[in-house]
Amino acid sequence: QVQLVESGGGLVQAGGSLRLSCAASGRAFIDSVMGWFRQAPGKEREFVAAISRSGYATNTTPSVKGRFTISRDNAKNMAYLQMNSLKPEDTAVYYCAANSRGLVVSSQASSYDFWGQGTQVTVSS
């Protein structure tokens, strides 16, 4: 069992930065692939980035590559999403997710069995 709580969202101007944090409880965190997804109003939930259990492998969607960086600190049971050069189209609710069952750094939401409640990111132009 993994419980996830996101924080760090907010309102930022285009070109600005935010760092999202995901606090995880439960020993399963270190055995979980961690992912970030987002959902904009009226749109499907989409994959943003994922990181392997060790932190050595990552997977990032092309639209944020070079701007967003996923990381984790297994000693602190934390996952992070550093977001730079934010654009209005990055506006969405961002969700942290844990895949406790697999090894693949998956972009598929169905691979993740635990989810946080989400944190709002709004980028103004």
Short mmCIF file of C-alpha atoms in Angstrom, two decimals:
data_model
loop_
_atom_site.label_atom_id
_atom_site.label_comp_id
_atom_site.label_asym_id
_atom_site.label_seq_id
_atom_site.Cartn_x
_atom_site.Cartn_y
_atom_site.Cartn_z
CA GLN A 1 0.00 0.00 0.00
CA VAL A 2 1.27 3.48 -0.91
CA GLN A 3 -0.41 6.74 0.02
CA LEU A 4 0.57 9.79 -2.00
CA VAL A 5 0.19 13.49 -1.26
CA GLU A 6 1.18 16.13 -3.81
CA SER A 7 2.17 19.70 -3.04
CA GLY A 8 3.86 22.64 -4.71
CA GLY A 9 1.24 23.64 -7.25
CA GLY A 10 0.14 27.21 -7.75
CA LEU A 11 -0.16 30.15 -10.10
CA VAL A 12 2.91 31.17 -12.09
CA GLN A 13 3.58 33.37 -15.09
CA ALA A 14 4.68 31.87 -18.39
CA GLY A 15 8.40 31.23 -18.35
CA GLY A 16 8.41 30.63 -14.61
CA SER A 17 9.19 27.53 -12.59
CA LEU A 18 7.53 25.31 -10.02
CA ARG A 19 8.64 22.19 -8.21
CA LEU A 20 5.99 19.65 -7.38
CA SER A 21 6.56 17.26 -4.52
CA CYS A 22 4.96 13.91 -3.83
CA ALA A 23 5.18 12.55 -0.31
CA ALA A 24 4.70 8.81 -0.06
CA SER A 25 3.90 6.68 2.93
CA GLY A 26 4.48 2.96 3.14
CA ARG A 27 7.50 0.76 2.55
CA ALA A 28 6.30 -0.03 -0.97
CA PHE A 29 7.56 3.35 -2.20
CA ILE A 30 11.11 2.14 -2.77
CA ASP A 31 9.74 -0.79 -4.77
CA SER A 32 7.53 1.42 -6.91
CA VAL A 33 8.01 3.08 -10.24
CA MET A 34 6.80 6.65 -9.77
CA GLY A 35 5.01 8.74 -12.33
CA TRP A 36 3.49 12.16 -12.87
CA PHE A 37 0.37 12.68 -14.94
CA ARG A 38 -1.74 15.74 -15.64
CA GLN A 39 -5.28 16.53 -16.65
CA ALA A 40 -6.42 19.81 -18.14
CA PRO A 41 -10.09 20.84 -18.13
CA GLY A 42 -12.03 18.93 -20.76
CA LYS A 43 -9.07 16.75 -21.66
CA GLU A 44 -7.94 13.22 -20.95
CA ARG A 45 -5.36 12.53 -18.27
CA GLU A 46 -1.94 12.44 -19.90
CA PHE A 47 1.45 11.10 -18.99
CA VAL A 48 4.15 13.59 -18.04
CA ALA A 49 7.12 11.67 -16.66
CA ALA A 50 8.12 8.53 -14.79
CA ILE A 51 11.17 7.30 -12.91
CA SER A 52 12.45 3.85 -12.09
CA ARG A 53 12.75 2.44 -8.59
CA SER A 54 16.44 3.25 -8.41
CA GLY A 55 16.06 6.63 -10.04
CA TYR A 56 18.49 5.82 -12.84
CA ALA A 57 15.92 5.48 -15.61
CA THR A 58 13.38 8.09 -16.60
CA ASN A 59 10.73 8.51 -19.24
CA THR A 60 9.45 11.96 -20.22
CA THR A 61 6.77 12.94 -22.67
CA PRO A 62 8.15 14.91 -25.64
CA SER A 63 6.09 18.03 -24.97
CA VAL A 64 7.92 18.67 -21.67
CA LYS A 65 11.33 17.15 -22.42
CA GLY A 66 14.07 19.64 -21.69
CA ARG A 67 11.76 21.66 -19.44
CA PHE A 68 10.55 19.17 -16.81
CA THR A 69 12.72 16.85 -14.73
CA ILE A 70 11.50 13.99 -12.58
CA SER A 71 13.52 12.82 -9.59
CA ARG A 72 13.11 10.87 -6.38
CA ASP A 73 14.69 10.56 -2.96
CA ASN A 74 14.14 7.05 -1.63
CA ALA A 75 15.59 7.96 1.76
CA LYS A 76 12.83 10.53 2.20
CA ASN A 77 10.03 8.68 0.38
CA MET A 78 9.68 11.64 -1.97
CA ALA A 79 9.23 12.14 -5.68
CA TYR A 80 9.59 15.47 -7.45
CA LEU A 81 8.75 17.16 -10.71
CA GLN A 82 10.84 20.24 -11.47
CA MET A 83 9.03 22.33 -14.07
CA ASN A 84 10.89 25.12 -15.85
CA SER A 85 9.96 27.41 -18.75
CA LEU A 86 6.30 26.84 -18.01
CA LYS A 87 3.75 27.53 -20.72
CA PRO A 88 0.02 28.26 -20.49
CA GLU A 89 -0.63 24.84 -22.04
CA ASP A 90 0.99 23.24 -18.99
CA THR A 91 -2.02 24.35 -16.94
CA ALA A 92 -3.61 21.26 -15.41
CA VAL A 93 -4.11 19.27 -12.27
CA TYR A 94 -0.95 17.25 -11.73
CA TYR A 95 -1.13 13.80 -10.17
CA CYS A 96 1.55 11.67 -8.61
CA ALA A 97 1.19 7.92 -9.13
CA ALA A 98 2.92 4.74 -7.99
CA ASN A 99 3.30 1.47 -9.84
CA SER A 100 4.02 -1.06 -7.13
CA ARG A 101 3.76 -4.09 -9.39
CA GLY A 102 6.15 -3.57 -12.25
CA LEU A 103 9.61 -2.66 -13.33
CA VAL A 104 8.86 -0.78 -16.53
CA VAL A 105 8.98 3.01 -16.47
CA SER A 106 5.55 3.09 -18.03
CA SER A 107 3.65 5.96 -19.58
CA GLN A 108 0.35 4.09 -19.27
CA ALA A 109 -1.95 5.25 -16.48
CA SER A 110 -3.32 1.72 -16.18
CA SER A 111 0.10 0.57 -14.95
CA TYR A 112 -0.19 2.67 -11.81
CA ASP A 113 -2.16 1.37 -8.87
CA PHE A 114 -1.88 4.24 -6.38
CA TRP A 115 -2.71 7.88 -7.01
CA GLY A 116 -2.54 11.16 -5.15
CA GLN A 117 -5.35 13.68 -4.97
CA GLY A 118 -3.71 16.11 -7.40
CA THR A 119 -2.34 19.64 -7.23
CA GLN A 120 -3.40 22.51 -9.48
CA VAL A 121 -0.83 24.23 -11.68
CA THR A 122 -1.96 27.36 -13.48
CA VAL A 123 0.32 29.17 -15.91
CA SER A 124 -0.77 32.64 -16.94
CA SER A 125 0.23 34.31 -20.18
#
